[in-house]
């Protein structure tokens, strides 16, 4: 008996594998079977086969996640760059208006900012294309590594092996093949969390920058109308800060 992986030349998992991945993880089901063996209970061949399917299913979708996550991160950085560019344009316009600089000087400053952001966007776009090409190549190599629907790294002879020995073999395979993928995925998620925090910081800064202008005007004029406007602006900034903090916290918890 062997354990095998078939990618079916597709990223999609079969319905059975999808159910296995959703309802139980390999580690949970492995611990349950190990507990049954320790209690002296007999583990059937059906349970062992199901554990093998869990291993193949987790390995498959995590392999593809490792390939797709860098592309998603590059796409997120592109979106972040566009948002930052728009916010910087608004902030620069307000600062230049307060400085009362000449119109052509303002145009030159905006031109420099635009060129700078366009260079960053162009580099990120080229980086995304390169990473996507590398990921597609890795997927192709992954599929070419499979001969007759069987990945040799997951093959072992279970003949004359006890249930405990088979569980140990599967646990070793999980440690060798799946756990390194988990570490890579976690590293990529940490990088994504850093970019989310940076985006939240930019938006929070923009909220308080917009709130600072009415406050300064209210302190200068002292009129009730300006004070009310400043109060509303500060309230919006506080709400925006709280909202972005919650979103960042939820994103880091996932």
PDB file of C-alpha atoms in Angstrom:
ATOM      1  CA  UNK A   1       0.000   0.000   0.000  1.00  0.00           C
ATOM      2  CA  UNK A   2       1.331   3.446  -0.846  1.00  0.00           C
ATOM      3  CA  UNK A   3       0.320   6.989  -0.115  1.00  0.00           C
ATOM      4  CA  UNK A   4       0.069   9.127  -3.231  1.00  0.00           C
ATOM      5  CA  UNK A   5      -0.740  12.648  -4.358  1.00  0.00           C
ATOM      6  CA  UNK A   6      -2.592  13.525  -7.524  1.00  0.00           C
ATOM      7  CA  UNK A   7      -2.837  17.206  -8.423  1.00  0.00           C
ATOM      8  CA  UNK A   8      -5.103  16.563 -11.412  1.00  0.00           C
ATOM      9  CA  UNK A   9      -3.214  19.372 -13.174  1.00  0.00           C
ATOM     10  CA  UNK A  10      -5.279  21.830 -11.145  1.00  0.00           C
ATOM     11  CA  UNK A  11      -5.145  23.897  -8.012  1.00  0.00           C
ATOM     12  CA  UNK A  12      -8.571  22.677  -6.930  1.00  0.00           C
ATOM     13  CA  UNK A  13      -8.783  19.908  -4.387  1.00  0.00           C
ATOM     14  CA  UNK A  14     -11.207  17.066  -4.818  1.00  0.00           C
ATOM     15  CA  UNK A  15     -14.440  17.343  -2.775  1.00  0.00           C
ATOM     16  CA  UNK A  16     -13.313  14.603  -0.406  1.00  0.00           C
ATOM     17  CA  UNK A  17      -9.949  16.268   0.185  1.00  0.00           C
ATOM     18  CA  UNK A  18     -11.650  19.618   0.699  1.00  0.00           C
ATOM     19  CA  UNK A  19     -13.933  18.111   3.336  1.00  0.00           C
ATOM     20  CA  UNK A  20     -10.971  16.515   5.066  1.00  0.00           C
ATOM     21  CA  UNK A  21      -9.144  19.823   5.181  1.00  0.00           C
ATOM     22  CA  UNK A  22     -12.134  21.801   6.435  1.00  0.00           C
ATOM     23  CA  UNK A  23     -13.396  19.576   9.217  1.00  0.00           C
ATOM     24  CA  UNK A  24     -10.212  18.009  10.595  1.00  0.00           C
ATOM     25  CA  UNK A  25      -6.528  18.764  10.449  1.00  0.00           C
ATOM     26  CA  UNK A  26      -3.858  16.126  10.106  1.00  0.00           C
ATOM     27  CA  UNK A  27      -2.371  16.857  13.521  1.00  0.00           C
ATOM     28  CA  UNK A  28      -5.740  16.633  15.274  1.00  0.00           C
ATOM     29  CA  UNK A  29      -6.750  13.366  13.629  1.00  0.00           C
ATOM     30  CA  UNK A  30      -3.254  11.934  14.141  1.00  0.00           C
ATOM     31  CA  UNK A  31      -3.413  12.712  17.859  1.00  0.00           C
ATOM     32  CA  UNK A  32      -6.842  11.067  18.082  1.00  0.00           C
ATOM     33  CA  UNK A  33      -5.603   7.883  16.436  1.00  0.00           C
ATOM     34  CA  UNK A  34      -2.485   7.866  18.617  1.00  0.00           C
ATOM     35  CA  UNK A  35      -4.660   8.187  21.709  1.00  0.00           C
ATOM     36  CA  UNK A  36      -6.798   5.246  20.581  1.00  0.00           C
ATOM     37  CA  UNK A  37      -3.695   3.099  20.075  1.00  0.00           C
ATOM     38  CA  UNK A  38      -2.376   4.045  23.526  1.00  0.00           C
ATOM     39  CA  UNK A  39      -5.709   3.008  25.015  1.00  0.00           C
ATOM     40  CA  UNK A  40      -5.366  -0.379  23.351  1.00  0.00           C
ATOM     41  CA  UNK A  41      -8.047   0.206  20.742  1.00  0.00           C
ATOM     42  CA  UNK A  42      -7.742  -1.129  17.214  1.00  0.00           C
ATOM     43  CA  UNK A  43      -7.324   1.445  14.469  1.00  0.00           C
ATOM     44  CA  UNK A  44      -8.885   0.320  11.231  1.00  0.00           C
ATOM     45  CA  UNK A  45      -7.414   0.586   7.763  1.00  0.00           C
ATOM     46  CA  UNK A  46     -10.115   3.122   6.900  1.00  0.00           C
ATOM     47  CA  UNK A  47      -8.836   5.533   9.558  1.00  0.00           C
ATOM     48  CA  UNK A  48      -5.225   5.114   8.422  1.00  0.00           C
ATOM     49  CA  UNK A  49      -6.205   5.789   4.821  1.00  0.00           C
ATOM     50  CA  UNK A  50      -8.153   8.847   5.890  1.00  0.00           C
ATOM     51  CA  UNK A  51      -5.103  10.138   7.745  1.00  0.00           C
ATOM     52  CA  UNK A  52      -3.031   9.649   4.596  1.00  0.00           C
ATOM     53  CA  UNK A  53      -5.578  11.618   2.598  1.00  0.00           C
ATOM     54  CA  UNK A  54      -5.407  14.411   5.152  1.00  0.00           C
ATOM     55  CA  UNK A  55      -1.644  14.544   4.755  1.00  0.00           C
ATOM     56  CA  UNK A  56      -1.814  14.711   0.969  1.00  0.00           C
ATOM     57  CA  UNK A  57      -4.600  17.307   1.057  1.00  0.00           C
ATOM     58  CA  UNK A  58      -2.758  19.616   3.464  1.00  0.00           C
ATOM     59  CA  UNK A  59       0.477  19.285   1.513  1.00  0.00           C
ATOM     60  CA  UNK A  60      -1.276  20.130  -1.751  1.00  0.00           C
ATOM     61  CA  UNK A  61      -3.084  23.287  -0.708  1.00  0.00           C
ATOM     62  CA  UNK A  62      -0.138  24.571   1.336  1.00  0.00           C
ATOM     63  CA  UNK A  63       2.199  24.089  -1.605  1.00  0.00           C
ATOM     64  CA  UNK A  64      -0.087  26.252  -3.691  1.00  0.00           C
ATOM     65  CA  UNK A  65      -0.473  28.798  -0.904  1.00  0.00           C
ATOM     66  CA  UNK A  66       3.305  29.146  -0.699  1.00  0.00           C
ATOM     67  CA  UNK A  67       3.314  29.821  -4.442  1.00  0.00           C
ATOM     68  CA  UNK A  68       0.392  32.253  -4.442  1.00  0.00           C
ATOM     69  CA  UNK A  69       1.103  34.238  -1.270  1.00  0.00           C
ATOM     70  CA  UNK A  70       4.070  36.257  -2.639  1.00  0.00           C
ATOM     71  CA  UNK A  71       1.953  37.323  -5.624  1.00  0.00           C
ATOM     72  CA  UNK A  72      -0.834  38.412  -3.279  1.00  0.00           C
ATOM     73  CA  UNK A  73       1.662  40.387  -1.191  1.00  0.00           C
ATOM     74  CA  UNK A  74       2.951  42.204  -4.276  1.00  0.00           C
ATOM     75  CA  UNK A  75      -0.599  43.037  -5.322  1.00  0.00           C
ATOM     76  CA  UNK A  76      -1.294  44.387  -1.842  1.00  0.00           C
ATOM     77  CA  UNK A  77       1.852  46.533  -1.968  1.00  0.00           C
ATOM     78  CA  UNK A  78       0.720  47.978  -5.303  1.00  0.00           C
ATOM     79  CA  UNK A  79      -2.654  48.885  -3.815  1.00  0.00           C
ATOM     80  CA  UNK A  80      -0.932  50.354  -0.773  1.00  0.00           C
ATOM     81  CA  UNK A  81       1.293  52.477  -3.008  1.00  0.00           C
ATOM     82  CA  UNK A  82      -1.689  53.935  -4.867  1.00  0.00           C
ATOM     83  CA  UNK A  83      -3.485  54.770  -1.606  1.00  0.00           C
ATOM     84  CA  UNK A  84      -0.349  56.359  -0.160  1.00  0.00           C
ATOM     85  CA  UNK A  85       0.153  58.356  -3.355  1.00  0.00           C
ATOM     86  CA  UNK A  86      -3.362  59.806  -3.167  1.00  0.00           C
ATOM     87  CA  UNK A  87      -3.034  60.666   0.524  1.00  0.00           C
ATOM     88  CA  UNK A  88       0.362  62.277  -0.025  1.00  0.00           C
ATOM     89  CA  UNK A  89      -1.081  64.363  -2.846  1.00  0.00           C
ATOM     90  CA  UNK A  90      -3.842  65.686  -0.584  1.00  0.00           C
ATOM     91  CA  UNK A  91      -1.430  66.409   2.275  1.00  0.00           C
ATOM     92  CA  UNK A  92       1.062  68.091  -0.053  1.00  0.00           C
ATOM     93  CA  UNK A  93      -1.668  70.280  -1.548  1.00  0.00           C
ATOM     94  CA  UNK A  94      -2.733  71.519   1.891  1.00  0.00           C
ATOM     95  CA  UNK A  95       0.837  72.170   3.003  1.00  0.00           C
ATOM     96  CA  UNK A  96       1.692  74.034  -0.197  1.00  0.00           C
ATOM     97  CA  UNK A  97      -1.463  76.131   0.087  1.00  0.00           C
ATOM     98  CA  UNK A  98      -0.542  77.090   3.638  1.00  0.00           C
ATOM     99  CA  UNK A  99       2.985  77.945   2.496  1.00  0.00           C
ATOM    100  CA  UNK A 100       1.499  80.097  -0.313  1.00  0.00           C
ATOM    101  CA  UNK A 101       4.106  79.029  -2.811  1.00  0.00           C
ATOM    102  CA  UNK A 102       4.028  80.021  -6.446  1.00  0.00           C
ATOM    103  CA  UNK A 103       1.775  77.946  -8.710  1.00  0.00           C
ATOM    104  CA  UNK A 104       4.642  76.691 -10.871  1.00  0.00           C
ATOM    105  CA  UNK A 105       6.661  75.697  -7.822  1.00  0.00           C
ATOM    106  CA  UNK A 106       3.696  73.667  -6.632  1.00  0.00           C
ATOM    107  CA  UNK A 107       3.463  72.026 -10.054  1.00  0.00           C
ATOM    108  CA  UNK A 108       7.153  71.093  -9.897  1.00  0.00           C
ATOM    109  CA  UNK A 109       6.743  69.560  -6.440  1.00  0.00           C
ATOM    110  CA  UNK A 110       3.700  67.564  -7.557  1.00  0.00           C
ATOM    111  CA  UNK A 111       5.618  66.451 -10.650  1.00  0.00           C
ATOM    112  CA  UNK A 112       8.519  65.179  -8.548  1.00  0.00           C
ATOM    113  CA  UNK A 113       6.122  63.289  -6.265  1.00  0.00           C
ATOM    114  CA  UNK A 114       4.316  61.770  -9.243  1.00  0.00           C
ATOM    115  CA  UNK A 115       7.541  60.599 -10.882  1.00  0.00           C
ATOM    116  CA  UNK A 116       8.739  59.110  -7.594  1.00  0.00           C
ATOM    117  CA  UNK A 117       5.540  57.137  -7.074  1.00  0.00           C
ATOM    118  CA  UNK A 118       5.432  56.025 -10.708  1.00  0.00           C
ATOM    119  CA  UNK A 119       8.962  54.637 -10.386  1.00  0.00           C
ATOM    120  CA  UNK A 120       7.927  52.733  -7.251  1.00  0.00           C
ATOM    121  CA  UNK A 121       4.799  51.402  -8.969  1.00  0.00           C
ATOM    122  CA  UNK A 122       6.791  50.332 -12.023  1.00  0.00           C
ATOM    123  CA  UNK A 123       9.313  48.466  -9.872  1.00  0.00           C
ATOM    124  CA  UNK A 124       6.569  46.767  -7.867  1.00  0.00           C
ATOM    125  CA  UNK A 125       4.754  45.786 -11.052  1.00  0.00           C
ATOM    126  CA  UNK A 126       7.911  44.261 -12.545  1.00  0.00           C
ATOM    127  CA  UNK A 127       8.579  42.482  -9.258  1.00  0.00           C
ATOM    128  CA  UNK A 128       5.050  41.083  -9.257  1.00  0.00           C
ATOM    129  CA  UNK A 129       5.422  39.813 -12.830  1.00  0.00           C
ATOM    130  CA  UNK A 130       8.725  38.148 -11.969  1.00  0.00           C
ATOM    131  CA  UNK A 131       7.352  36.519  -8.813  1.00  0.00           C
ATOM    132  CA  UNK A 132       4.234  35.349 -10.640  1.00  0.00           C
ATOM    133  CA  UNK A 133       6.388  33.837 -13.375  1.00  0.00           C
ATOM    134  CA  UNK A 134       8.517  32.054 -10.774  1.00  0.00           C
ATOM    135  CA  UNK A 135       5.411  30.788  -8.978  1.00  0.00           C
ATOM    136  CA  UNK A 136       3.966  29.451 -12.221  1.00  0.00           C
ATOM    137  CA  UNK A 137       7.262  27.689 -12.899  1.00  0.00           C
ATOM    138  CA  UNK A 138       7.229  26.164  -9.422  1.00  0.00           C
ATOM    139  CA  UNK A 139       3.694  24.900  -9.964  1.00  0.00           C
ATOM    140  CA  UNK A 140       4.707  23.405 -13.287  1.00  0.00           C
ATOM    141  CA  UNK A 141       7.725  21.718 -11.729  1.00  0.00           C
ATOM    142  CA  UNK A 142       5.506  20.460  -8.938  1.00  0.00           C
ATOM    143  CA  UNK A 143       3.182  18.831 -11.425  1.00  0.00           C
ATOM    144  CA  UNK A 144       6.049  17.449 -13.489  1.00  0.00           C
ATOM    145  CA  UNK A 145       7.458  15.888 -10.323  1.00  0.00           C
ATOM    146  CA  UNK A 146       4.408  13.657 -10.189  1.00  0.00           C
ATOM    147  CA  UNK A 147       4.609  10.506 -12.242  1.00  0.00           C
ATOM    148  CA  UNK A 148       1.421   8.595 -12.885  1.00  0.00           C
ATOM    149  CA  UNK A 149      -0.357  10.631 -10.221  1.00  0.00           C
ATOM    150  CA  UNK A 150       2.039   9.545  -7.502  1.00  0.00           C
ATOM    151  CA  UNK A 151       4.505  11.753  -5.650  1.00  0.00           C
ATOM    152  CA  UNK A 152       7.422   9.557  -4.594  1.00  0.00           C
ATOM    153  CA  UNK A 153       8.227  11.579  -1.486  1.00  0.00           C
ATOM    154  CA  UNK A 154       4.990  10.324   0.104  1.00  0.00           C
ATOM    155  CA  UNK A 155       5.357   6.681  -0.895  1.00  0.00           C
ATOM    156  CA  UNK A 156       6.105   4.033   1.686  1.00  0.00           C
ATOM    157  CA  UNK A 157       5.427   0.348   2.040  1.00  0.00           C
ATOM    158  CA  UNK A 158       2.966  -0.284   4.854  1.00  0.00           C
ATOM    159  CA  UNK A 159       3.110  -4.053   4.486  1.00  0.00           C
ATOM    160  CA  UNK A 160       3.781  -5.851   7.800  1.00  0.00           C
ATOM    161  CA  UNK A 161       3.831  -2.535   9.663  1.00  0.00           C
ATOM    162  CA  UNK A 162       1.770  -1.991  12.779  1.00  0.00           C
ATOM    163  CA  UNK A 163      -0.663   0.873  13.148  1.00  0.00           C
ATOM    164  CA  UNK A 164       1.725   2.657  15.504  1.00  0.00           C
ATOM    165  CA  UNK A 165       4.585   2.376  13.016  1.00  0.00           C
ATOM    166  CA  UNK A 166       2.417   3.749  10.216  1.00  0.00           C
ATOM    167  CA  UNK A 167       1.403   6.690  12.398  1.00  0.00           C
ATOM    168  CA  UNK A 168       5.062   7.396  13.157  1.00  0.00           C
ATOM    169  CA  UNK A 169       5.923   7.294   9.450  1.00  0.00           C
ATOM    170  CA  UNK A 170       3.092   9.685   8.629  1.00  0.00           C
ATOM    171  CA  UNK A 171       4.127  11.993  11.454  1.00  0.00           C
ATOM    172  CA  UNK A 172       7.696  12.072  10.134  1.00  0.00           C
ATOM    173  CA  UNK A 173       6.431  12.813   6.632  1.00  0.00           C
ATOM    174  CA  UNK A 174       4.337  15.656   8.014  1.00  0.00           C
ATOM    175  CA  UNK A 175       7.346  17.082   9.863  1.00  0.00           C
ATOM    176  CA  UNK A 176       9.561  16.842   6.791  1.00  0.00           C
ATOM    177  CA  UNK A 177       7.151  18.074   4.125  1.00  0.00           C
ATOM    178  CA  UNK A 178       4.309  20.086   5.659  1.00  0.00           C
ATOM    179  CA  UNK A 179       5.806  21.857   8.666  1.00  0.00           C
ATOM    180  CA  UNK A 180       8.423  23.714   6.555  1.00  0.00           C
ATOM    181  CA  UNK A 181       5.552  24.927   4.391  1.00  0.00           C
ATOM    182  CA  UNK A 182       3.739  26.128   7.513  1.00  0.00           C
ATOM    183  CA  UNK A 183       6.811  28.137   8.487  1.00  0.00           C
ATOM    184  CA  UNK A 184       7.018  29.730   5.042  1.00  0.00           C
ATOM    185  CA  UNK A 185       3.318  30.592   5.096  1.00  0.00           C
ATOM    186  CA  UNK A 186       3.627  32.129   8.557  1.00  0.00           C
ATOM    187  CA  UNK A 187       6.598  34.209   7.425  1.00  0.00           C
ATOM    188  CA  UNK A 188       4.634  35.494   4.428  1.00  0.00           C
ATOM    189  CA  UNK A 189       1.660  36.293   6.652  1.00  0.00           C
ATOM    190  CA  UNK A 190       3.922  38.224   9.017  1.00  0.00           C
ATOM    191  CA  UNK A 191       5.184  40.278   6.085  1.00  0.00           C
ATOM    192  CA  UNK A 192       1.609  40.974   5.046  1.00  0.00           C
ATOM    193  CA  UNK A 193       0.756  42.039   8.606  1.00  0.00           C
ATOM    194  CA  UNK A 194       3.619  44.550   8.559  1.00  0.00           C
ATOM    195  CA  UNK A 195       2.262  46.127   5.381  1.00  0.00           C
ATOM    196  CA  UNK A 196      -1.239  46.239   6.863  1.00  0.00           C
ATOM    197  CA  UNK A 197       0.124  48.051   9.915  1.00  0.00           C
ATOM    198  CA  UNK A 198       1.947  50.505   7.669  1.00  0.00           C
ATOM    199  CA  UNK A 199      -1.246  51.208   5.715  1.00  0.00           C
ATOM    200  CA  UNK A 200      -3.179  51.702   8.951  1.00  0.00           C
ATOM    201  CA  UNK A 201      -0.515  54.132  10.179  1.00  0.00           C
ATOM    202  CA  UNK A 202      -0.732  56.147   6.954  1.00  0.00           C
ATOM    203  CA  UNK A 203      -4.521  56.396   7.164  1.00  0.00           C
ATOM    204  CA  UNK A 204      -4.415  57.331  10.867  1.00  0.00           C
ATOM    205  CA  UNK A 205      -1.850  60.037  10.132  1.00  0.00           C
ATOM    206  CA  UNK A 206      -4.080  61.370   7.350  1.00  0.00           C
ATOM    207  CA  UNK A 207      -7.104  61.454   9.674  1.00  0.00           C
ATOM    208  CA  UNK A 208      -5.265  63.482  12.305  1.00  0.00           C
ATOM    209  CA  UNK A 209      -3.711  65.745   9.688  1.00  0.00           C
ATOM    210  CA  UNK A 210      -7.185  66.600   8.415  1.00  0.00           C
ATOM    211  CA  UNK A 211      -8.353  67.154  11.996  1.00  0.00           C
ATOM    212  CA  UNK A 212      -5.415  69.437  12.811  1.00  0.00           C
ATOM    213  CA  UNK A 213      -6.447  72.149  10.350  1.00  0.00           C
ATOM    214  CA  UNK A 214      -9.886  72.893  11.883  1.00  0.00           C
ATOM    215  CA  UNK A 215      -8.348  72.751  15.358  1.00  0.00           C
ATOM    216  CA  UNK A 216      -5.676  75.296  14.435  1.00  0.00           C
ATOM    217  CA  UNK A 217      -8.296  77.512  12.838  1.00  0.00           C
ATOM    218  CA  UNK A 218     -10.513  77.278  15.920  1.00  0.00           C
ATOM    219  CA  UNK A 219      -7.598  78.211  18.168  1.00  0.00           C
ATOM    220  CA  UNK A 220      -6.879  81.194  15.942  1.00  0.00           C
ATOM    221  CA  UNK A 221     -10.401  82.552  15.478  1.00  0.00           C
ATOM    222  CA  UNK A 222     -12.086  81.307  18.656  1.00  0.00           C
ATOM    223  CA  UNK A 223     -15.523  81.303  17.004  1.00  0.00           C
ATOM    224  CA  UNK A 224     -18.154  78.813  18.136  1.00  0.00           C
ATOM    225  CA  UNK A 225     -18.684  77.537  14.606  1.00  0.00           C
ATOM    226  CA  UNK A 226     -14.991  76.783  14.150  1.00  0.00           C
ATOM    227  CA  UNK A 227     -14.845  75.122  17.563  1.00  0.00           C
ATOM    228  CA  UNK A 228     -17.774  72.849  16.662  1.00  0.00           C
ATOM    229  CA  UNK A 229     -16.130  71.990  13.345  1.00  0.00           C
ATOM    230  CA  UNK A 230     -12.869  71.211  15.138  1.00  0.00           C
ATOM    231  CA  UNK A 231     -14.716  68.975  17.596  1.00  0.00           C
ATOM    232  CA  UNK A 232     -16.348  67.030  14.779  1.00  0.00           C
ATOM    233  CA  UNK A 233     -13.002  66.679  13.009  1.00  0.00           C
ATOM    234  CA  UNK A 234     -11.328  65.332  16.139  1.00  0.00           C
ATOM    235  CA  UNK A 235     -14.216  62.909  16.684  1.00  0.00           C
ATOM    236  CA  UNK A 236     -13.842  61.627  13.112  1.00  0.00           C
ATOM    237  CA  UNK A 237     -10.092  61.244  13.617  1.00  0.00           C
ATOM    238  CA  UNK A 238     -10.644  59.308  16.848  1.00  0.00           C
ATOM    239  CA  UNK A 239     -13.210  57.075  15.132  1.00  0.00           C
ATOM    240  CA  UNK A 240     -10.853  56.484  12.189  1.00  0.00           C
ATOM    241  CA  UNK A 241      -7.981  55.633  14.535  1.00  0.00           C
ATOM    242  CA  UNK A 242     -10.128  53.183  16.476  1.00  0.00           C
ATOM    243  CA  UNK A 243     -11.520  51.652  13.289  1.00  0.00           C
ATOM    244  CA  UNK A 244      -8.099  51.102  11.708  1.00  0.00           C
ATOM    245  CA  UNK A 245      -6.686  49.764  14.985  1.00  0.00           C
ATOM    246  CA  UNK A 246      -9.466  47.178  15.175  1.00  0.00           C
ATOM    247  CA  UNK A 247      -8.961  46.167  11.539  1.00  0.00           C
ATOM    248  CA  UNK A 248      -5.211  45.800  12.094  1.00  0.00           C
ATOM    249  CA  UNK A 249      -5.756  43.770  15.263  1.00  0.00           C
ATOM    250  CA  UNK A 250      -8.204  41.443  13.520  1.00  0.00           C
ATOM    251  CA  UNK A 251      -5.824  41.041  10.577  1.00  0.00           C
ATOM    252  CA  UNK A 252      -2.935  40.119  12.871  1.00  0.00           C
ATOM    253  CA  UNK A 253      -5.080  37.612  14.738  1.00  0.00           C
ATOM    254  CA  UNK A 254      -5.930  35.652  11.594  1.00  0.00           C
TER     255      UNK A 254
END
